[in-house]
PDB file of C-alpha atoms in Angstrom:
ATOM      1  CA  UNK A  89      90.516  70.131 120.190  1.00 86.00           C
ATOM      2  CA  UNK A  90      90.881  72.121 123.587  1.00 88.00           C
ATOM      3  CA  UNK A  91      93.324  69.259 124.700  1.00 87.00           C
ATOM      4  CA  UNK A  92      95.398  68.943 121.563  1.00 87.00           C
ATOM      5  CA  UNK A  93      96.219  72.594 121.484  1.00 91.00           C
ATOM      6  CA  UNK A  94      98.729  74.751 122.991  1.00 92.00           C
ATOM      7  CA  UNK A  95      98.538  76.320 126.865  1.00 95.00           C
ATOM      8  CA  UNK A  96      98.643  79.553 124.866  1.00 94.00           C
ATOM      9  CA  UNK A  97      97.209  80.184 121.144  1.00 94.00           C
ATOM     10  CA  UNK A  98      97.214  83.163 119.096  1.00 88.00           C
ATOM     11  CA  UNK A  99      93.841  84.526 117.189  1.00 87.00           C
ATOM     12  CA  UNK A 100      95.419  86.591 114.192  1.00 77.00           C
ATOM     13  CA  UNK A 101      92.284  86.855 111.804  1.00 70.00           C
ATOM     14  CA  UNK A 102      90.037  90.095 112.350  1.00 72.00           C
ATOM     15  CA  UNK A 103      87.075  88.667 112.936  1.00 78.00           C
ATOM     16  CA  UNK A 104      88.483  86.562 115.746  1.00 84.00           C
ATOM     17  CA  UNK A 105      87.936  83.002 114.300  1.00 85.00           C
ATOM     18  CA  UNK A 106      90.755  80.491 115.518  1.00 90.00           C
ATOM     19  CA  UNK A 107      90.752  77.874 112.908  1.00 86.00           C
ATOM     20  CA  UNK A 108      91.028  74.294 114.008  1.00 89.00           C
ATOM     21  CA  UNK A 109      91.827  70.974 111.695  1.00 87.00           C
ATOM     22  CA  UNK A 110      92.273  67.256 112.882  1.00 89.00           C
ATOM     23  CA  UNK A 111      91.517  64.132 112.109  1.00 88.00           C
ATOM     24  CA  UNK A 112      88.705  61.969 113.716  1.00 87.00           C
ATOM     25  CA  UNK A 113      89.071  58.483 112.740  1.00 87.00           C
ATOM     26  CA  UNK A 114      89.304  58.120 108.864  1.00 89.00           C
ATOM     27  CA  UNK A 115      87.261  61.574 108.871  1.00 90.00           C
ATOM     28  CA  UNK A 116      89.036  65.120 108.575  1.00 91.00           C
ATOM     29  CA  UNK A 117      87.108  67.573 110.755  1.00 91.00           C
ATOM     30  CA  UNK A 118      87.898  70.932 110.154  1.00 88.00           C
ATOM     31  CA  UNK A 119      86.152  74.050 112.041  1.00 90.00           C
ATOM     32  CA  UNK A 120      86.988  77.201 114.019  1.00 90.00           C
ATOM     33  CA  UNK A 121      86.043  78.775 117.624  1.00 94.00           C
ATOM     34  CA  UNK A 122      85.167  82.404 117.096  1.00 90.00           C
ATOM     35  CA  UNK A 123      85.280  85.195 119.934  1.00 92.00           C
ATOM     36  CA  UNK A 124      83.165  87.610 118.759  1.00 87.00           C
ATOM     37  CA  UNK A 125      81.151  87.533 121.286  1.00 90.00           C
ATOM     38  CA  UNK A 126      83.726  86.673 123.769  1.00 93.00           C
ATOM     39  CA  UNK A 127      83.333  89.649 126.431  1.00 92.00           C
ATOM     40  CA  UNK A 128      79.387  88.020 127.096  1.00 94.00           C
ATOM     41  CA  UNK A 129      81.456  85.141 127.945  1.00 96.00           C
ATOM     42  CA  UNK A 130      79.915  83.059 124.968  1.00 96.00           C
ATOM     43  CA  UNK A 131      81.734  80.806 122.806  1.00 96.00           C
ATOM     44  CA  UNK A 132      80.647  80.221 119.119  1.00 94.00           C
ATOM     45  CA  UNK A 133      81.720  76.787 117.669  1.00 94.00           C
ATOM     46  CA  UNK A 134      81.689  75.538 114.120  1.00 92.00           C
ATOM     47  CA  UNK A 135      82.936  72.646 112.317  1.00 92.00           C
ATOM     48  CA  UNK A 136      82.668  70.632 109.168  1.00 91.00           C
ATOM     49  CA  UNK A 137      83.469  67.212 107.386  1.00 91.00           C
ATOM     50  CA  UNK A 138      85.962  67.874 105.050  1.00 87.00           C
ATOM     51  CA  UNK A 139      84.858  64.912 102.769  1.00 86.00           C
ATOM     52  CA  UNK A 140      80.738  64.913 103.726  1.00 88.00           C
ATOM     53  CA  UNK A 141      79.958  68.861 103.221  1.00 80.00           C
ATOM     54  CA  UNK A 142      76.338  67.745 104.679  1.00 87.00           C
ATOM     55  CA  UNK A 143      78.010  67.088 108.084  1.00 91.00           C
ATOM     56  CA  UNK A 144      78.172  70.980 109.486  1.00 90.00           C
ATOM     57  CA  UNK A 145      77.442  71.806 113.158  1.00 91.00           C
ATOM     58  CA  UNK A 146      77.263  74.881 114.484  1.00 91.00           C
ATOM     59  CA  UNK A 147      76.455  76.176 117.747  1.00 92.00           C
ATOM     60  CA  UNK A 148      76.980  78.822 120.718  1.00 94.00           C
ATOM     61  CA  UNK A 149      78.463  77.558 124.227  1.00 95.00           C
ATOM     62  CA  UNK A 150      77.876  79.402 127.803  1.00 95.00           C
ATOM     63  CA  UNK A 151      78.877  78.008 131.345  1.00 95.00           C
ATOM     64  CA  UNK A 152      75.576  76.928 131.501  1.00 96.00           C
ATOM     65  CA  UNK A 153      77.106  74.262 129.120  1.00 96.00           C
ATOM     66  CA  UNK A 154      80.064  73.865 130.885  1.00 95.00           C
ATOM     67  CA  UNK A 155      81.736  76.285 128.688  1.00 96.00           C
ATOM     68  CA  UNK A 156      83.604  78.691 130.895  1.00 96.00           C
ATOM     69  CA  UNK A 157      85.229  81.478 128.776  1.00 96.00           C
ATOM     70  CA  UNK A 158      86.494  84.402 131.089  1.00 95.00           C
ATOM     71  CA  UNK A 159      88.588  87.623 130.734  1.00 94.00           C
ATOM     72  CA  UNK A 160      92.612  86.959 131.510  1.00 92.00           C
ATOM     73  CA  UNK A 161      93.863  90.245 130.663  1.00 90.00           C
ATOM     74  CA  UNK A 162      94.023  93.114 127.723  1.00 89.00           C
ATOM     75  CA  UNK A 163      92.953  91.121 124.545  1.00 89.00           C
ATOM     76  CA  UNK A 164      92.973  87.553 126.602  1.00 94.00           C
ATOM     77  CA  UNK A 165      90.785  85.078 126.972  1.00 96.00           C
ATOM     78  CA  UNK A 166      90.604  81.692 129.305  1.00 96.00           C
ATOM     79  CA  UNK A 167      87.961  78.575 127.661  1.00 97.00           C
ATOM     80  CA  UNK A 168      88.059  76.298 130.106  1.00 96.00           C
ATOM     81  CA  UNK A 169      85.964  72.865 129.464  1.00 94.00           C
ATOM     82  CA  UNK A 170      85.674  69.553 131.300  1.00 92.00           C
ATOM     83  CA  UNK A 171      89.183  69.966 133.551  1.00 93.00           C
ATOM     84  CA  UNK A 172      90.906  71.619 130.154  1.00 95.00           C
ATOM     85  CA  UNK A 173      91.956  75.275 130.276  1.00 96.00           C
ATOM     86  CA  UNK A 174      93.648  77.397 127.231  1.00 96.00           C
ATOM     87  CA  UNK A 175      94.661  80.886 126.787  1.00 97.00           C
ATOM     88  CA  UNK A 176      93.642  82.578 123.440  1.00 96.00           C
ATOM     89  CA  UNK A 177      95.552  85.852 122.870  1.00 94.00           C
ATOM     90  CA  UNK A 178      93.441  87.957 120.405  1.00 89.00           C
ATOM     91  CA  UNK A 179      95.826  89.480 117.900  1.00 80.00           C
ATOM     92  CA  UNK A 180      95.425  93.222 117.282  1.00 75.00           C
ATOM     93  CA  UNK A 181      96.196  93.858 113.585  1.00 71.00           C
ATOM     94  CA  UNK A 182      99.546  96.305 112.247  1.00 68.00           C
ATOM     95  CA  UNK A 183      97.774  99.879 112.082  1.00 72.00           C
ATOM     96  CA  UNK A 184      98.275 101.375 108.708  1.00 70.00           C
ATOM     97  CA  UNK A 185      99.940 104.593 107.523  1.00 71.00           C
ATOM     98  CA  UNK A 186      98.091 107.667 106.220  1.00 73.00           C
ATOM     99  CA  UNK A 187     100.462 107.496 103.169  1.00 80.00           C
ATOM    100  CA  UNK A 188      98.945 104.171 102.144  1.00 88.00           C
ATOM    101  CA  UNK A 189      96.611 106.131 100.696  1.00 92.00           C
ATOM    102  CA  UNK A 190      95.934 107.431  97.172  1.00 92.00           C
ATOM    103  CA  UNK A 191      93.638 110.624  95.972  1.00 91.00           C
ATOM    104  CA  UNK A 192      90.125 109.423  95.476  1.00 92.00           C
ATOM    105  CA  UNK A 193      90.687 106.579  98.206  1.00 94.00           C
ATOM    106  CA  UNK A 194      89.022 106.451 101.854  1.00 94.00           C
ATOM    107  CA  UNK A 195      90.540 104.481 104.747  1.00 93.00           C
ATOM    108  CA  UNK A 196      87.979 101.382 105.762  1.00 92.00           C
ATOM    109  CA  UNK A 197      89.450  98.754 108.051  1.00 90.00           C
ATOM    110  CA  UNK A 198      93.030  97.552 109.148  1.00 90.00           C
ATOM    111  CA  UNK A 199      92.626  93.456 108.682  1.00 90.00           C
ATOM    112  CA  UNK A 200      94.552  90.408 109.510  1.00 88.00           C
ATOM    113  CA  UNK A 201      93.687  87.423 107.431  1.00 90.00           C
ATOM    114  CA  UNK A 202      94.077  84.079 108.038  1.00 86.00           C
ATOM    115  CA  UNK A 203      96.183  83.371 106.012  1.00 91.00           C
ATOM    116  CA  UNK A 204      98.977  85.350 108.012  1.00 89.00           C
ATOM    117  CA  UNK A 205      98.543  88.933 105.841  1.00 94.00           C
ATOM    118  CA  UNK A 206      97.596  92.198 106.746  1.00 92.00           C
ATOM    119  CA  UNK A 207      95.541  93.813 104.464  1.00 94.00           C
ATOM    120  CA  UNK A 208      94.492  97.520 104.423  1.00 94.00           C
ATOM    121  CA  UNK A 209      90.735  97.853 103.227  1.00 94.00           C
ATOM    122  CA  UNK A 210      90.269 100.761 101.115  1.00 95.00           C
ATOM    123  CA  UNK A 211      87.400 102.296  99.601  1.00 95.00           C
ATOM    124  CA  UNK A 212      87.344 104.065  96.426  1.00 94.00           C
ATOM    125  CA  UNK A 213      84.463 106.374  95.121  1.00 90.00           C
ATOM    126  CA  UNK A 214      85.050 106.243  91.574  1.00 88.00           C
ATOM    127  CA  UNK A 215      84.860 103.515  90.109  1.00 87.00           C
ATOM    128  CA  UNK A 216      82.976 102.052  93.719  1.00 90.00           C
ATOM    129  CA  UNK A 217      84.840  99.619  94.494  1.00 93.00           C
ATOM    130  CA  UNK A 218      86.686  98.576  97.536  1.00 94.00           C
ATOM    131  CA  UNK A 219      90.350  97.387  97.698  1.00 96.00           C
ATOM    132  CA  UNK A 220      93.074  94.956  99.713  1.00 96.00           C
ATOM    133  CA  UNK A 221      96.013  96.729  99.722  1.00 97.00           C
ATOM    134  CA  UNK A 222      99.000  94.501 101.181  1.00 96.00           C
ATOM    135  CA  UNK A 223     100.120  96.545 104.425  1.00 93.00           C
ATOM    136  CA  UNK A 224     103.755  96.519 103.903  1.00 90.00           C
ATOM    137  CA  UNK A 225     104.483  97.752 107.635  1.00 88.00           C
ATOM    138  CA  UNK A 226     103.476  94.207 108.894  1.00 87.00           C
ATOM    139  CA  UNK A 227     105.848  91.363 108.540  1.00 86.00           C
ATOM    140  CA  UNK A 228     104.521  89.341 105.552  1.00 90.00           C
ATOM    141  CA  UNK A 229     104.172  84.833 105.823  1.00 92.00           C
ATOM    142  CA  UNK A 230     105.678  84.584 102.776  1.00 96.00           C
ATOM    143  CA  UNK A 231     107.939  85.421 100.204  1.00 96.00           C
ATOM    144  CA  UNK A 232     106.118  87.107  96.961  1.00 97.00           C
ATOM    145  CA  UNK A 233     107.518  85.810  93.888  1.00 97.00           C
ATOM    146  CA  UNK A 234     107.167  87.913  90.460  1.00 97.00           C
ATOM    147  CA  UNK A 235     105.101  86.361  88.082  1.00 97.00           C
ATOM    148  CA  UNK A 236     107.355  86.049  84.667  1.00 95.00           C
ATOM    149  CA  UNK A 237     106.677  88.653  81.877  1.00 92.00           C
ATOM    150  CA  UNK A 238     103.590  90.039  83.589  1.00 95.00           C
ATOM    151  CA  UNK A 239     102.821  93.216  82.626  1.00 94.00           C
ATOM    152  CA  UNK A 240     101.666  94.861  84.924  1.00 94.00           C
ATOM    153  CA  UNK A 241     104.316  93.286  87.384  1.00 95.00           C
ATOM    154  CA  UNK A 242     102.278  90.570  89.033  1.00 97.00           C
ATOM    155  CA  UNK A 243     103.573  88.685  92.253  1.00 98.00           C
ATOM    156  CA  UNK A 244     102.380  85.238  93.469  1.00 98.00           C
ATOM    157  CA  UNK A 245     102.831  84.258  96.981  1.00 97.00           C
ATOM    158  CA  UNK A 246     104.424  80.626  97.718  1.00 97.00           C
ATOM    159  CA  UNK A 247     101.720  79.043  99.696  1.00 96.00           C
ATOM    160  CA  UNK A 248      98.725  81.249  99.481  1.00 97.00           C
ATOM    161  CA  UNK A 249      98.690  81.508  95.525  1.00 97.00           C
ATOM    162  CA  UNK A 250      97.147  84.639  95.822  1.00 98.00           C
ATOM    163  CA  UNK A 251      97.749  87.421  93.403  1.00 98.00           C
ATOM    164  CA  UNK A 252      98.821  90.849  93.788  1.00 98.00           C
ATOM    165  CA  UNK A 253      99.141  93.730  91.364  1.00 98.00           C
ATOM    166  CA  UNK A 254     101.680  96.431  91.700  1.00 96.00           C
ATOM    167  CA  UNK A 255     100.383  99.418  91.266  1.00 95.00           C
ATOM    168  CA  UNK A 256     102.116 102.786  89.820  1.00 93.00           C
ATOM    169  CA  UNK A 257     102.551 103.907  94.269  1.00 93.00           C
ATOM    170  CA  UNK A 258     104.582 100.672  94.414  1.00 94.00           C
ATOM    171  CA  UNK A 259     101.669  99.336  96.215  1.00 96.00           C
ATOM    172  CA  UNK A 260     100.297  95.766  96.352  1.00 97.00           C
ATOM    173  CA  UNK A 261      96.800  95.287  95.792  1.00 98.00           C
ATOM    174  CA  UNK A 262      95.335  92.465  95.940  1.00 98.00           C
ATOM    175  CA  UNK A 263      93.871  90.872  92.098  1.00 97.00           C
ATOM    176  CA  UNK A 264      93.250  87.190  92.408  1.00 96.00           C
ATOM    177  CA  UNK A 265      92.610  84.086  94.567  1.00 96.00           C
ATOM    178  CA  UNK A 266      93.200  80.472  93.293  1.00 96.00           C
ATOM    179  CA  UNK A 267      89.902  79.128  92.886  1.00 93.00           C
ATOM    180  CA  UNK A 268      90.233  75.935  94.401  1.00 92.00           C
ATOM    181  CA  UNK A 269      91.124  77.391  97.679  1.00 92.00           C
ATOM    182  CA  UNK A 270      87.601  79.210  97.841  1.00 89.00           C
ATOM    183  CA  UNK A 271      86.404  75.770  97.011  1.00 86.00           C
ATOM    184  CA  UNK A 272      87.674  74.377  99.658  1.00 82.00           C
ATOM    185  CA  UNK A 273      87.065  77.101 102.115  1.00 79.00           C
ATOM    186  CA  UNK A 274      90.511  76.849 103.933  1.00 84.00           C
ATOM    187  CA  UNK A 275      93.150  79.183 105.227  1.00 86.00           C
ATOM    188  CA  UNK A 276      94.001  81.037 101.595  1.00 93.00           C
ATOM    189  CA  UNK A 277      89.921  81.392 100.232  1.00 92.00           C
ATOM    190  CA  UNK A 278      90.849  85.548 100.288  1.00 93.00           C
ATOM    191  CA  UNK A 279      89.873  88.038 102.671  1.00 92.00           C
ATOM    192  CA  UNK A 280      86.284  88.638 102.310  1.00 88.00           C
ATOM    193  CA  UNK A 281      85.384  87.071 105.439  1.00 79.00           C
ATOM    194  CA  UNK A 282      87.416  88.466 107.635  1.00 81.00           C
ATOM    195  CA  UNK A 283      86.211  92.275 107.484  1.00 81.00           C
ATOM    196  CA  UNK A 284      85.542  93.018 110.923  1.00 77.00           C
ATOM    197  CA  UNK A 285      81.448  93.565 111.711  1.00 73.00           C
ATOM    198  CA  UNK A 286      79.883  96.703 112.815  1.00 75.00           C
ATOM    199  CA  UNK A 287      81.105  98.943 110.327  1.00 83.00           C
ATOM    200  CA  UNK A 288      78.602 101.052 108.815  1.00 88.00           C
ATOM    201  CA  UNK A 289      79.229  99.886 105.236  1.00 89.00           C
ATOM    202  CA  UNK A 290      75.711 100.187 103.762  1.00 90.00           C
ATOM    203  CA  UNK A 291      75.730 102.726 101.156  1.00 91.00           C
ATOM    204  CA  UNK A 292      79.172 101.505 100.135  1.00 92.00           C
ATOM    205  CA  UNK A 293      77.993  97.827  99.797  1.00 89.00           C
ATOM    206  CA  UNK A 294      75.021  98.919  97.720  1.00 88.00           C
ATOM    207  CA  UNK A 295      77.478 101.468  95.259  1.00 89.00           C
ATOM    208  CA  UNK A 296      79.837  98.746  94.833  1.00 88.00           C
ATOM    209  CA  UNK A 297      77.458  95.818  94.244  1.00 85.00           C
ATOM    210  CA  UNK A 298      74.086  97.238  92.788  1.00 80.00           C
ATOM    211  CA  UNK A 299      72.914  93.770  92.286  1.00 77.00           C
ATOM    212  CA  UNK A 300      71.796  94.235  96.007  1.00 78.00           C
ATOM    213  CA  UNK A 301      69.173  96.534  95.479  1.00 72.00           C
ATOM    214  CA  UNK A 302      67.518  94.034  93.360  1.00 68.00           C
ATOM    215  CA  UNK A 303      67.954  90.881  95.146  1.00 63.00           C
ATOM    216  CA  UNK A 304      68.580  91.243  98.648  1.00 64.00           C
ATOM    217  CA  UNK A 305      68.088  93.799 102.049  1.00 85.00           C
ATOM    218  CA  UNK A 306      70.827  94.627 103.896  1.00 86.00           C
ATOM    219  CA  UNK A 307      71.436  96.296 107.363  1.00 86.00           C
ATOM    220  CA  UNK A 308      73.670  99.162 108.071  1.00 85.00           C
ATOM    221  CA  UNK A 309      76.670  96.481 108.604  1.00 83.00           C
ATOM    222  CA  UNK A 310      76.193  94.330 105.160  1.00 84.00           C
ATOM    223  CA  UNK A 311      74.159  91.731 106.877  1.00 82.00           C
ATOM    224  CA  UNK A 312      71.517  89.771 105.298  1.00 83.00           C
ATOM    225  CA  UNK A 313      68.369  90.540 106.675  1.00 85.00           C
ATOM    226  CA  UNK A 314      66.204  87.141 107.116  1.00 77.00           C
ATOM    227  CA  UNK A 315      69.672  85.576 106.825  1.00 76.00           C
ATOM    228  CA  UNK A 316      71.040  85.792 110.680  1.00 71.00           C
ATOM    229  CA  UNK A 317      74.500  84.933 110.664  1.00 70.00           C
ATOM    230  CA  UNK A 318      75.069  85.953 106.683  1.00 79.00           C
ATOM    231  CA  UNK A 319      76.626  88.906 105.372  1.00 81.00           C
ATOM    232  CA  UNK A 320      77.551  90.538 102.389  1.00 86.00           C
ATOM    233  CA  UNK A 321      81.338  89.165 101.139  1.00 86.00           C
ATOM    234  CA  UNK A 322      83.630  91.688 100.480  1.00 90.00           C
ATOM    235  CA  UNK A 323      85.657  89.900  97.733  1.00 91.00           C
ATOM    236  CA  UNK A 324      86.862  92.788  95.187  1.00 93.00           C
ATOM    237  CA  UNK A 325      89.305  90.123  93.372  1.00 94.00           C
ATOM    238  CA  UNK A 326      89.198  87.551  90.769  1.00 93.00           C
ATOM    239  CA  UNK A 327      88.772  83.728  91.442  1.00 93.00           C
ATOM    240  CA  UNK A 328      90.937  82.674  89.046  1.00 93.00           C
ATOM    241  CA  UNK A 329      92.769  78.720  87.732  1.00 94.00           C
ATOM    242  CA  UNK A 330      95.251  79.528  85.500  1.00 93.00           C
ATOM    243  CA  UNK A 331      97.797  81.901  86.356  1.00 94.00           C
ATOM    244  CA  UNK A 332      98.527  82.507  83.011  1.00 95.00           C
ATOM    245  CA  UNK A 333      95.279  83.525  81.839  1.00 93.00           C
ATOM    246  CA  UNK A 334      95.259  85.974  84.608  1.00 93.00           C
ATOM    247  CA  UNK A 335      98.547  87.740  83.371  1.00 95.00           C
ATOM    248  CA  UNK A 336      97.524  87.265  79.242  1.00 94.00           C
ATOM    249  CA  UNK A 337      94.440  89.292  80.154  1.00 92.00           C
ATOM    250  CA  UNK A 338      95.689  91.667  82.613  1.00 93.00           C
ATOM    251  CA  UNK A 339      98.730  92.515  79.887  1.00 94.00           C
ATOM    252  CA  UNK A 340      95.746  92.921  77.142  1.00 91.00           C
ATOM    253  CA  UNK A 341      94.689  95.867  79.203  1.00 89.00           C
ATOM    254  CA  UNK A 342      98.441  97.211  79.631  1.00 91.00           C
ATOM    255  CA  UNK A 343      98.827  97.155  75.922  1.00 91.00           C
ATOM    256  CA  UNK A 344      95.701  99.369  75.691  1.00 90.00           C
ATOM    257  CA  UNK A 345      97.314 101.893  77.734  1.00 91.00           C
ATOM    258  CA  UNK A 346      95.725 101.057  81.028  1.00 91.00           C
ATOM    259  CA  UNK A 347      97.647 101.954  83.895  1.00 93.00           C
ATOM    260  CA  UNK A 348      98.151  99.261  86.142  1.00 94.00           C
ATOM    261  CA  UNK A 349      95.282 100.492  88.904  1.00 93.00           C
ATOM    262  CA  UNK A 350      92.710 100.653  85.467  1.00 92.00           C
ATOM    263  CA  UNK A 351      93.858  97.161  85.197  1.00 93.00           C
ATOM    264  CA  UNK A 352      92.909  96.128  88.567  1.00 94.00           C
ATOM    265  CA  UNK A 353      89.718  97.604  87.779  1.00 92.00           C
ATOM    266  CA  UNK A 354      88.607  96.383  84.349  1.00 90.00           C
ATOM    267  CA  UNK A 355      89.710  92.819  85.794  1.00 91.00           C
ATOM    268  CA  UNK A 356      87.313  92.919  89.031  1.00 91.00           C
ATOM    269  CA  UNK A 357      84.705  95.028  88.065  1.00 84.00           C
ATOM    270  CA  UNK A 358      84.278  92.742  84.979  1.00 67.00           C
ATOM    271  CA  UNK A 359      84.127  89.490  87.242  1.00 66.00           C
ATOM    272  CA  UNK A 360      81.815  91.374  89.779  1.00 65.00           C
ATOM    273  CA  UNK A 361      79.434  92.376  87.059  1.00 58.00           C
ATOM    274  CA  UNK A 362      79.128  89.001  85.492  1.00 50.00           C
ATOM    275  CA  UNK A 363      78.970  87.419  89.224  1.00 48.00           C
ATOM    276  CA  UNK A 364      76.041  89.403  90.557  1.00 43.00           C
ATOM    277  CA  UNK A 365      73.660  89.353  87.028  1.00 37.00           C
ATOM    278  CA  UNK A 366      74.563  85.796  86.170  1.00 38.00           C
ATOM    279  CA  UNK A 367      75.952  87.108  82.894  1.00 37.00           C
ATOM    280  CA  UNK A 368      78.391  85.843  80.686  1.00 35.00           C
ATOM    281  CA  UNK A 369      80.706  88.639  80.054  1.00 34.00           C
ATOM    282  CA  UNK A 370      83.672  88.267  77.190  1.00 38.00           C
ATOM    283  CA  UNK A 371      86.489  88.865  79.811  1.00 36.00           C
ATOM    284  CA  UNK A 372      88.249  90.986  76.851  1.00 37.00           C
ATOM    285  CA  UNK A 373      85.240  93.067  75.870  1.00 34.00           C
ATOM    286  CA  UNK A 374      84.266  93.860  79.357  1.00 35.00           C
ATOM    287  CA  UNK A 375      87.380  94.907  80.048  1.00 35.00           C
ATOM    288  CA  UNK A 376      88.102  97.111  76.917  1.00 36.00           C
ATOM    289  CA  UNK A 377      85.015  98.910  77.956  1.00 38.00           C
ATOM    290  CA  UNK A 378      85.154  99.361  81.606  1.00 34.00           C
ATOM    291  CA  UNK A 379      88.802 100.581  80.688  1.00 35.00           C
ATOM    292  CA  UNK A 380      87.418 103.082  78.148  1.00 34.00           C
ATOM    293  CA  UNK A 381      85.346 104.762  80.134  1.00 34.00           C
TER     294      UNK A 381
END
């Protein structure tokens, strides 16, 4: 990988994975280096068979493996293996404006996803939910195309296929994620794994998924405890296969009166309710109600 890639490479997602795909013989390996770590001068290393799911390796590289990963400058980093040396540049994401903001919301992370878009994570106390809102100060990878008779407006980006909902600020917020992207665990599977660790997200985790006080124990930063390397995913959208089931349902709650940030929320909080009980929720009835209220 080192000695197919550039002299200089860019790390854009926020939790400082650079995502690497080639092909190995009739196999396609995909995996990532991450840099989390990178100031300890340790590299972590994980990749996967595309077409064997059971082949996964995983593991954490030191010079005492060869593995020399050393300090270049402000935000750069040398990994220099067997003769090979590359330059990864780690990408600091757009900061956010205050006025990004509305009442009732609280400012959580600025975020760089990889799939090219800046996201602002937002935290909202009533109804407890978090948000992406697009950050439209950074320069977005694609062009946004509105979704046809959607009401709210709905826009669908070219190559990602995700979703976003305009709300009544003009902002976008994020509402859905093709499905067979999170399947497939590539470049456009949404932003919940890119939330950068440390945060003290506890009692926000626990308010906006209450499942986790039955199920599993958390530390202060979301992560799993007996599960090292596992955290809680941050995924306030819908997985969703048919675009136009997305927009008949989000246009049911319109024609209730719903503004468009009430139709945001019946949408995901119904999909986040079934998700964590393992309930089968009438996406119509959940959402009348949880737009009632």
């Amino acid at each position: 990988m080192l000695r197919h890639a550039p002299e200089r490479n860019l790390v854009y997602p926020t939790e400082l994975y650079f995502y690497f795909r080639f092909r190995a013989g009739h196999r396609w390996i995909s995996g990532n280096l991450r840099f989390t770590d990178a100031p300890a001068s340790i590299l972590h290393i994980g990749y996967f068979d595309e077409n064997d799911r059971s082949f996964v390796r995983a593991s954490s590289f030191d010079a005492t493996d060869g593995v020399e990963l050393s300090r270049s400058g402000p935000g750069r980093y040398a990994v220099s293996w067997g003769g090979i040396a590359r330059e990864f540049v780690l990408v600091s994401p757009a900061r956010s404006e205050p006025d990004l903001l509305v009442t009732g919301e609280e400012f959580v992370a600025d975020i760089v996803d990889d799939s090219g878009h800046s996201f602002v994570l937002v935290w909202a106390a009533e109804p407890s939910t978090f948000r992406y809102v697009l950050n439209p100060h950074a320069l977005s990878p694609e062009t946004l195309d509105p979704i046809p008779g959607s009401t709210p407006p709905l826009f669908v980006g070219r190559e990602s296929r995700f979703v976003f909902l305009f709300d009544e600020s003009g902002r976008a917020i994020l509402l859905g994620v093709h499905a067979s992207n999170i399947r497939a665990n590539n470049y456009y599977d949404g932003p919940f794994d890119q939330v950068p660790p440390g945060f003290p997200l506890k009692d926000k985790l626990q308010a906006a998924y209450p499942a986790l006080a039955h199920r599993s124990e958390i530390d202060p930063h979301g992560n799993y405890l007996g599960s090292p390397g596992q955290r809680v995913a941050i995924s306030p959208y819908v997985p969703y296969d048919s675009i136009d089931a997305l927009v008949t349902k989000a246009a049911a709650g319109h024609a209730r009166g719903a503004t468009a940030l009430q139709v945001w929320e019946g949408l995901t909080l119904a999909w986040r309710r079934a998700n964590l009980w393992g309930e089968e929720l009438a996406p119509d009835t959940a959402l009348g109600d949880l737009l009632s209220k």
